């Protein structure tokens, strides 16, 4: 920080401007360092932007070169109430089935008397028996809000509860709902686990709808969803599911029964050529993005100099050997023949301007005519692109990654040197301010001495010439 300076009161010099001009000359090396740091930072940003796009290309190419990525299928349903999804392992096929029933969760309504028996202080224990397991719940208080909150919070019990006001006498009935599936039917007792085992607990909900649980109303019984294949034939087979989603009927296909269809449902699995085409299009698009980025960053610009002549400046990445190698490698990987066949046969081409082109219709036709050969060509091409992209963007050994690391080190070094110059210039400014301040003091003393001498001389007696 510079000290407070007052322009020369004695000398009349504009010392502030004088010091600033001297400091501007002194700071010339620092300005050069700042210019270099800015250029290096710009290069780092350009390399990072390109490297990000190359990494995306590497990912797309690696996926396209994997045979599993080509195992894409789509499934259609003859019924609007049955939705299906094709997953890994699906194969072209068709299957028809009849839906016998949907999966339900048990819904039971506790009697008003038993509901009231729960709403006392201290709150009694509630034990739920589901799937052979007992879960005991103890509400904090005997209010209906606390009872339902405790049941809903007991995840192991697998129930949801709501207290419904009935009649005009302020009475409530507790409705309990379980998860779907016959194996999730539940019984409920007033009492802890020991009382249930001893047979002394009050049985208020019976999964079997047994009259022993007096006053209990079963709204819905717990049951599995069921469907039948080849119904009415000797090969008839049934499948069940605890939910309305089936995953083990058709290989690689899951489907959900949203409602019970009136008629048999047919699921048809086909190769998803649209998805495969889009995957390959994505690869070409990623390559186009990389090449466009290189073109943009290496393009020359023209501007007028101070003398009126045109000055041509190269792009920030022009002359960069790693970038030039990457561009050539990607173009070669995409355009070079595969086993004597040109990629243009499957719709992948480079036009006269050097731009990549992908003809979806031509690719789809090639895929339909010879799927194995088309897949083999594109996966080989994608493997070459993946190798080229990895050689540039690999975090450890990639040419771009190494350049980024190197340039970041350059920026750090330049910034450190700039900081050193900040301290050096601060010391220099302080020294100049002290020097000129001392000059003013010295001039002030000389002025005082001059004034004193002038006064002394003026006081001397004058010699008469007579």
XYZ file of C-alpha atoms in Angstrom:
466
model
C 0.000 0.000 0.000
C 1.458 3.394 -0.972
C 1.787 6.112 1.641
C -0.083 9.429 1.519
C 1.761 11.793 -0.804
C 1.266 15.534 -1.288
C 2.551 17.012 -4.548
C 5.627 19.222 -4.160
C 4.727 22.196 -2.026
C 8.235 23.612 -2.340
C 9.523 22.252 -5.633
C 6.245 22.707 -7.496
C 6.683 19.259 -9.049
C 3.634 17.010 -9.703
C 5.263 14.168 -7.802
C 2.159 11.914 -7.960
C 2.195 11.825 -11.764
C 5.968 11.594 -11.785
C 5.951 8.562 -9.468
C 3.079 6.934 -11.374
C 4.960 7.322 -14.654
C 8.115 5.895 -13.140
C 6.123 2.973 -11.698
C 4.520 2.332 -15.084
C 7.993 1.901 -16.517
C 9.040 -0.277 -13.583
C 5.904 -2.473 -14.029
C 6.560 -3.272 -17.689
C 7.953 -6.762 -16.894
C 4.907 -7.499 -14.716
C 2.535 -6.447 -17.502
C 4.305 -8.864 -19.792
C 3.852 -11.623 -17.205
C 0.139 -10.781 -16.878
C -0.253 -10.948 -20.640
C 1.427 -14.343 -20.680
C -0.748 -15.550 -17.776
C -3.917 -14.422 -19.552
C -2.854 -16.209 -22.733
C -1.973 -19.379 -20.822
C -5.290 -19.282 -18.930
C -7.148 -18.877 -22.218
C -5.297 -21.876 -23.611
C -6.210 -23.934 -20.534
C -9.889 -22.996 -20.920
C -9.854 -23.883 -24.615
C -8.166 -27.225 -23.969
C -10.575 -28.037 -21.131
C -13.610 -27.221 -23.295
C -12.305 -29.466 -26.060
C -11.322 -32.202 -23.614
C -14.844 -32.279 -22.160
C -16.308 -32.838 -25.617
C -13.711 -35.492 -26.419
C -14.548 -37.314 -23.177
C -18.224 -37.364 -24.226
C -17.183 -38.744 -27.597
C -15.103 -41.438 -25.895
C -18.087 -42.460 -23.765
C -20.449 -42.599 -26.760
C -17.924 -44.544 -28.829
C -17.238 -47.036 -26.050
C -20.958 -47.666 -25.614
C -21.518 -48.093 -29.362
C -18.606 -50.527 -29.643
C -20.127 -52.772 -26.951
C -22.251 -55.568 -28.425
C -24.576 -55.379 -25.415
C -25.538 -51.840 -26.408
C -26.986 -53.222 -29.633
C -29.267 -55.603 -27.755
C -32.138 -53.134 -27.867
C -35.754 -54.185 -28.113
C -39.177 -52.645 -27.792
C -42.383 -54.290 -26.678
C -45.950 -53.463 -27.599
C -49.160 -54.450 -25.840
C -52.512 -55.184 -27.441
C -54.225 -53.704 -24.376
C -54.097 -50.098 -23.237
C -54.347 -51.177 -19.589
C -51.198 -53.317 -19.720
C -47.886 -51.449 -19.999
C -44.681 -53.305 -20.816
C -40.949 -52.546 -20.929
C -38.188 -54.463 -22.701
C -34.986 -54.860 -20.686
C -31.668 -56.665 -21.086
C -32.160 -60.246 -22.197
C -35.299 -59.597 -24.220
C -35.598 -61.452 -27.527
C -37.997 -60.996 -30.438
C -41.102 -62.960 -29.478
C -44.844 -62.808 -28.888
C -46.975 -64.121 -26.039
C -50.706 -64.072 -25.263
C -52.208 -64.445 -21.791
C -55.483 -63.973 -19.944
C -55.610 -61.949 -16.723
C -57.547 -63.872 -14.070
C -57.303 -61.324 -11.262
C -55.364 -58.322 -10.029
C -53.269 -58.186 -6.879
C -54.901 -56.575 -3.866
C -53.817 -55.569 -0.417
C -56.026 -56.462 2.536
C -58.287 -53.650 3.721
C -60.064 -54.222 7.050
C -62.411 -52.035 9.075
C -62.114 -52.421 12.853
C -65.396 -52.364 14.762
C -66.412 -49.164 16.513
C -66.147 -50.896 19.902
C -62.634 -52.207 19.254
C -61.604 -48.850 17.821
C -62.808 -47.179 21.008
C -60.930 -49.778 23.077
C -57.699 -48.517 21.526
C -58.407 -44.875 22.375
C -57.733 -45.068 26.121
C -54.963 -43.971 28.477
C -52.451 -45.373 28.769
C -52.518 -46.436 25.122
C -52.552 -50.247 24.799
C -50.027 -52.156 22.719
C -51.095 -53.181 19.206
C -49.577 -56.298 17.632
C -49.657 -56.932 13.883
C -49.051 -60.448 12.552
C -48.060 -60.495 8.870
C -46.234 -63.174 6.938
C -45.445 -65.095 10.105
C -43.822 -62.076 11.790
C -45.108 -60.130 14.777
C -44.646 -56.386 15.139
C -45.773 -54.683 18.347
C -46.709 -51.005 18.215
C -47.171 -48.768 21.253
C -48.755 -45.367 20.522
C -47.498 -42.402 22.559
C -51.036 -41.548 23.627
C -54.507 -42.958 23.247
C -55.717 -40.367 20.760
C -56.737 -41.451 17.284
C -54.066 -39.169 15.828
C -51.347 -40.881 17.893
C -52.707 -44.370 17.159
C -52.739 -43.879 13.376
C -49.369 -42.085 13.433
C -47.757 -44.973 15.337
C -49.171 -47.598 12.949
C -48.123 -45.630 9.868
C -44.620 -45.140 11.272
C -44.102 -48.875 11.917
C -42.631 -49.799 8.521
C -42.136 -53.458 9.446
C -45.857 -53.771 10.073
C -46.593 -52.833 6.469
C -49.905 -51.131 7.260
C -51.438 -47.740 6.737
C -54.147 -46.557 9.105
C -56.836 -43.912 9.108
C -59.500 -43.183 11.750
C -62.848 -42.420 10.108
C -65.642 -40.629 12.056
C -68.965 -42.490 11.813
C -72.436 -41.553 12.971
C -73.330 -38.565 15.089
C -72.195 -39.878 18.459
C -68.525 -39.007 17.934
C -67.476 -42.627 17.364
C -64.702 -43.668 14.966
C -63.763 -46.776 13.029
C -60.161 -47.627 12.269
C -59.423 -48.640 8.660
C -56.228 -50.646 8.126
C -54.731 -51.224 4.669
C -51.879 -53.596 3.838
C -49.577 -54.089 0.868
C -50.661 -56.261 -2.030
C -50.152 -60.003 -2.198
C -51.709 -63.004 -0.490
C -48.616 -63.420 1.659
C -49.183 -59.954 3.118
C -52.552 -60.741 4.736
C -52.505 -59.531 8.340
C -54.090 -60.057 11.762
C -54.252 -57.387 14.461
C -54.486 -57.821 18.245
C -54.848 -55.528 21.222
C -51.944 -56.650 23.395
C -48.233 -57.285 23.144
C -46.462 -60.244 21.539
C -46.502 -62.266 24.768
C -50.269 -61.837 25.099
C -50.770 -62.901 21.474
C -48.727 -66.050 22.029
C -50.578 -66.767 25.288
C -53.949 -66.365 23.562
C -55.058 -63.565 25.905
C -54.826 -60.690 23.401
C -58.031 -59.312 21.864
C -58.211 -60.364 18.191
C -59.641 -57.324 16.369
C -58.688 -58.083 12.720
C -58.624 -61.576 11.245
C -57.016 -62.098 7.849
C -59.233 -65.135 7.248
C -62.358 -63.060 7.933
C -63.140 -65.453 10.777
C -66.190 -64.603 12.911
C -63.907 -64.922 15.952
C -62.871 -61.342 15.298
C -66.321 -59.989 16.006
C -67.280 -56.759 14.314
C -64.415 -56.807 11.833
C -65.372 -56.009 8.259
C -63.076 -57.128 5.460
C -63.330 -54.610 2.640
C -60.754 -56.291 0.404
C -58.959 -59.599 0.799
C -55.250 -59.851 0.153
C -54.523 -61.732 -3.047
C -51.867 -62.203 -5.714
C -52.313 -61.161 -9.307
C -52.765 -64.164 -11.581
C -52.619 -64.701 -15.307
C -52.925 -67.794 -17.470
C -50.984 -68.731 -20.589
C -52.485 -70.890 -23.329
C -55.812 -70.939 -21.521
C -58.116 -73.788 -22.481
C -55.325 -76.032 -23.775
C -53.512 -78.944 -22.229
C -50.443 -76.715 -21.852
C -52.291 -74.149 -19.724
C -49.979 -72.495 -17.160
C -50.606 -69.895 -14.465
C -48.292 -67.213 -13.103
C -48.804 -65.202 -9.931
C -47.260 -62.018 -8.556
C -47.640 -60.263 -5.215
C -47.940 -57.003 -7.142
C -49.537 -56.215 -10.472
C -46.115 -56.246 -12.125
C -44.734 -59.449 -13.660
C -41.043 -59.890 -14.468
C -40.666 -63.646 -14.986
C -43.174 -64.504 -17.699
C -41.368 -63.315 -20.826
C -37.520 -63.156 -20.833
C -36.249 -59.606 -20.440
C -39.750 -58.127 -20.309
C -41.606 -56.620 -17.372
C -45.241 -55.598 -17.598
C -47.815 -54.066 -15.292
C -51.552 -54.687 -15.084
C -53.106 -51.270 -14.505
C -56.613 -52.707 -14.746
C -58.108 -56.125 -15.412
C -58.515 -56.381 -19.185
C -61.645 -58.059 -20.471
C -59.867 -59.805 -23.342
C -56.606 -61.767 -23.591
C -53.493 -59.607 -23.948
C -50.730 -60.105 -26.503
C -47.220 -58.747 -25.919
C -44.943 -58.484 -28.962
C -41.186 -57.946 -28.661
C -39.238 -56.629 -31.661
C -35.742 -55.325 -32.342
C -35.675 -51.587 -31.647
C -34.015 -50.349 -34.827
C -34.938 -46.751 -33.983
C -32.989 -46.910 -30.716
C -29.973 -48.474 -32.454
C -30.098 -45.828 -35.180
C -30.251 -43.050 -32.596
C -27.293 -44.576 -30.754
C -25.146 -44.472 -33.899
C -26.435 -40.983 -34.713
C -25.343 -39.924 -31.229
C -21.828 -41.188 -31.922
C -21.588 -39.209 -35.163
C -23.069 -36.116 -33.495
C -20.466 -36.304 -30.714
C -17.690 -36.608 -33.286
C -19.127 -33.635 -35.187
C -19.136 -31.558 -31.995
C -15.458 -32.359 -31.395
C -14.403 -31.550 -34.959
C -16.473 -28.347 -34.960
C -14.807 -27.284 -31.705
C -11.382 -27.888 -33.232
C -12.311 -25.938 -36.367
C -13.596 -23.037 -34.271
C -10.536 -22.937 -32.007
C -8.014 -23.163 -34.859
C -9.682 -20.745 -37.299
C -7.644 -17.679 -38.274
C -8.976 -14.154 -37.814
C -8.147 -11.004 -39.756
C -8.003 -7.483 -38.336
C -6.590 -4.139 -39.399
C -3.331 -2.975 -37.889
C -2.554 0.574 -36.801
C -0.781 1.123 -40.115
C -3.851 0.020 -42.068
C -2.467 -3.351 -43.080
C -4.346 -6.609 -42.508
C -3.080 -8.787 -39.674
C -3.933 -12.490 -39.733
C -3.930 -14.224 -36.339
C -4.242 -17.961 -35.821
C -6.789 -19.492 -33.457
C -5.837 -20.287 -29.888
C -5.324 -23.975 -30.732
C -3.817 -23.524 -34.194
C -0.450 -25.202 -34.446
C -1.203 -27.460 -31.473
C 0.137 -30.873 -32.443
C -2.113 -32.809 -30.044
C -5.224 -31.113 -31.433
C -4.085 -31.676 -35.001
C -3.437 -35.352 -34.260
C -6.843 -35.725 -32.605
C -8.654 -34.207 -35.578
C -6.895 -36.496 -38.033
C -7.407 -39.574 -35.853
C -11.156 -39.011 -35.450
C -11.699 -38.390 -39.156
C -9.636 -41.435 -40.094
C -11.385 -43.638 -37.529
C -14.783 -42.742 -38.967
C -13.986 -42.728 -42.683
C -11.419 -45.524 -43.090
C -12.694 -48.838 -44.529
C -13.562 -51.723 -42.224
C -12.516 -55.088 -43.636
C -12.502 -53.601 -47.115
C -15.950 -52.015 -46.795
C -16.574 -48.276 -46.722
C -18.608 -46.849 -43.829
C -20.625 -44.991 -46.466
C -22.341 -48.319 -47.180
C -24.149 -47.965 -43.850
C -24.803 -44.236 -44.125
C -21.653 -42.848 -42.453
C -19.720 -40.464 -44.682
C -17.619 -37.284 -44.903
C -18.688 -34.706 -47.485
C -16.466 -32.493 -49.637
C -16.297 -29.826 -46.924
C -14.982 -32.332 -44.404
C -18.238 -32.467 -42.433
C -19.464 -35.784 -41.047
C -22.793 -37.026 -42.377
C -25.106 -39.767 -41.124
C -27.949 -41.021 -43.298
C -30.447 -42.628 -40.915
C -32.550 -44.146 -43.679
C -29.530 -45.737 -45.348
C -28.344 -47.104 -42.007
C -31.776 -48.520 -41.151
C -31.902 -50.236 -44.546
C -28.440 -51.741 -44.070
C -29.389 -52.886 -40.568
C -32.525 -54.583 -41.869
C -30.738 -56.225 -44.825
C -27.697 -57.527 -42.930
C -27.845 -56.751 -39.192
C -24.752 -58.757 -38.254
C -22.480 -57.196 -40.886
C -23.791 -53.705 -40.154
C -23.233 -54.133 -36.433
C -19.739 -55.531 -37.010
C -18.760 -52.558 -39.174
C -20.083 -49.892 -36.815
C -18.698 -51.504 -33.654
C -15.250 -51.715 -35.280
C -15.518 -48.083 -36.353
C -16.678 -47.057 -32.874
C -13.760 -48.933 -31.317
C -11.340 -46.910 -33.444
C -13.048 -43.668 -32.424
C -12.958 -44.695 -28.755
C -9.222 -45.399 -28.997
C -8.566 -42.035 -30.668
C -10.633 -40.172 -28.084
C -9.017 -41.998 -25.176
C -5.536 -41.198 -26.503
C -6.461 -37.533 -26.220
C -8.680 -37.357 -23.132
C -7.467 -40.129 -20.824
C -7.092 -38.439 -17.403
C -3.621 -39.902 -16.864
C -1.995 -40.329 -20.259
C -4.212 -38.375 -22.670
C -2.399 -35.812 -24.803
C -4.940 -33.096 -24.030
C -5.001 -33.941 -20.332
C -1.207 -33.720 -20.150
C -1.237 -30.360 -21.927
C -3.888 -29.034 -19.564
C -1.836 -30.078 -16.545
C 1.298 -28.540 -18.039
C -0.409 -25.239 -18.862
C -2.024 -25.072 -15.424
C 1.474 -25.339 -13.941
C 2.601 -22.511 -16.241
C -0.297 -20.324 -15.057
C 0.518 -21.059 -11.411
C 4.178 -20.143 -11.967
C 3.302 -16.924 -13.811
C 0.819 -15.888 -11.133
C 3.440 -16.466 -8.443
C 5.901 -14.294 -10.339
C 3.214 -11.624 -10.733
C 2.646 -11.677 -6.964
C 6.400 -11.325 -6.425
C 6.352 -8.281 -8.683
C 3.444 -6.825 -6.673
C 5.601 -6.865 -3.569
C 8.639 -5.556 -5.448
C 6.693 -2.678 -6.988
C 5.128 -1.786 -3.656
C 8.590 -1.479 -2.136
C 9.766 0.578 -5.118
C 6.785 2.978 -4.892
C 7.364 3.451 -1.174
C 11.020 4.231 -1.879
C 10.164 6.809 -4.546
C 7.615 8.493 -2.286
C 10.174 8.715 0.495
C 12.810 10.079 -1.908
C 10.598 12.857 -3.218
C 9.325 13.613 0.257
C 12.930 13.970 1.424
C 13.598 16.217 -1.582
C 10.764 18.501 -0.531
C 12.145 18.632 3.027
C 15.636 19.459 1.765
C 14.309 22.159 -0.556
C 12.272 23.559 2.312
C 15.417 23.828 4.450
C 17.349 25.453 1.614
C 14.526 27.905 1.081
C 14.544 28.751 4.783
C 18.317 29.257 4.724
C 18.042 31.407 1.631
C 15.400 33.556 3.259
C 17.551 33.948 6.393
C 20.619 34.922 4.388
C 18.601 37.395 2.393
C 17.348 38.907 5.630
C 20.834 39.113 7.061
C 22.186 40.776 3.967
C 19.366 43.253 3.946
C 20.111 44.228 7.537
C 23.751 45.128 6.887
C 24.548 48.903 6.923
C 25.022 50.474 3.554
C 28.395 52.041 2.744
C 28.104 55.633 1.490
C 30.119 56.589 -1.556
C 30.709 60.143 -0.190
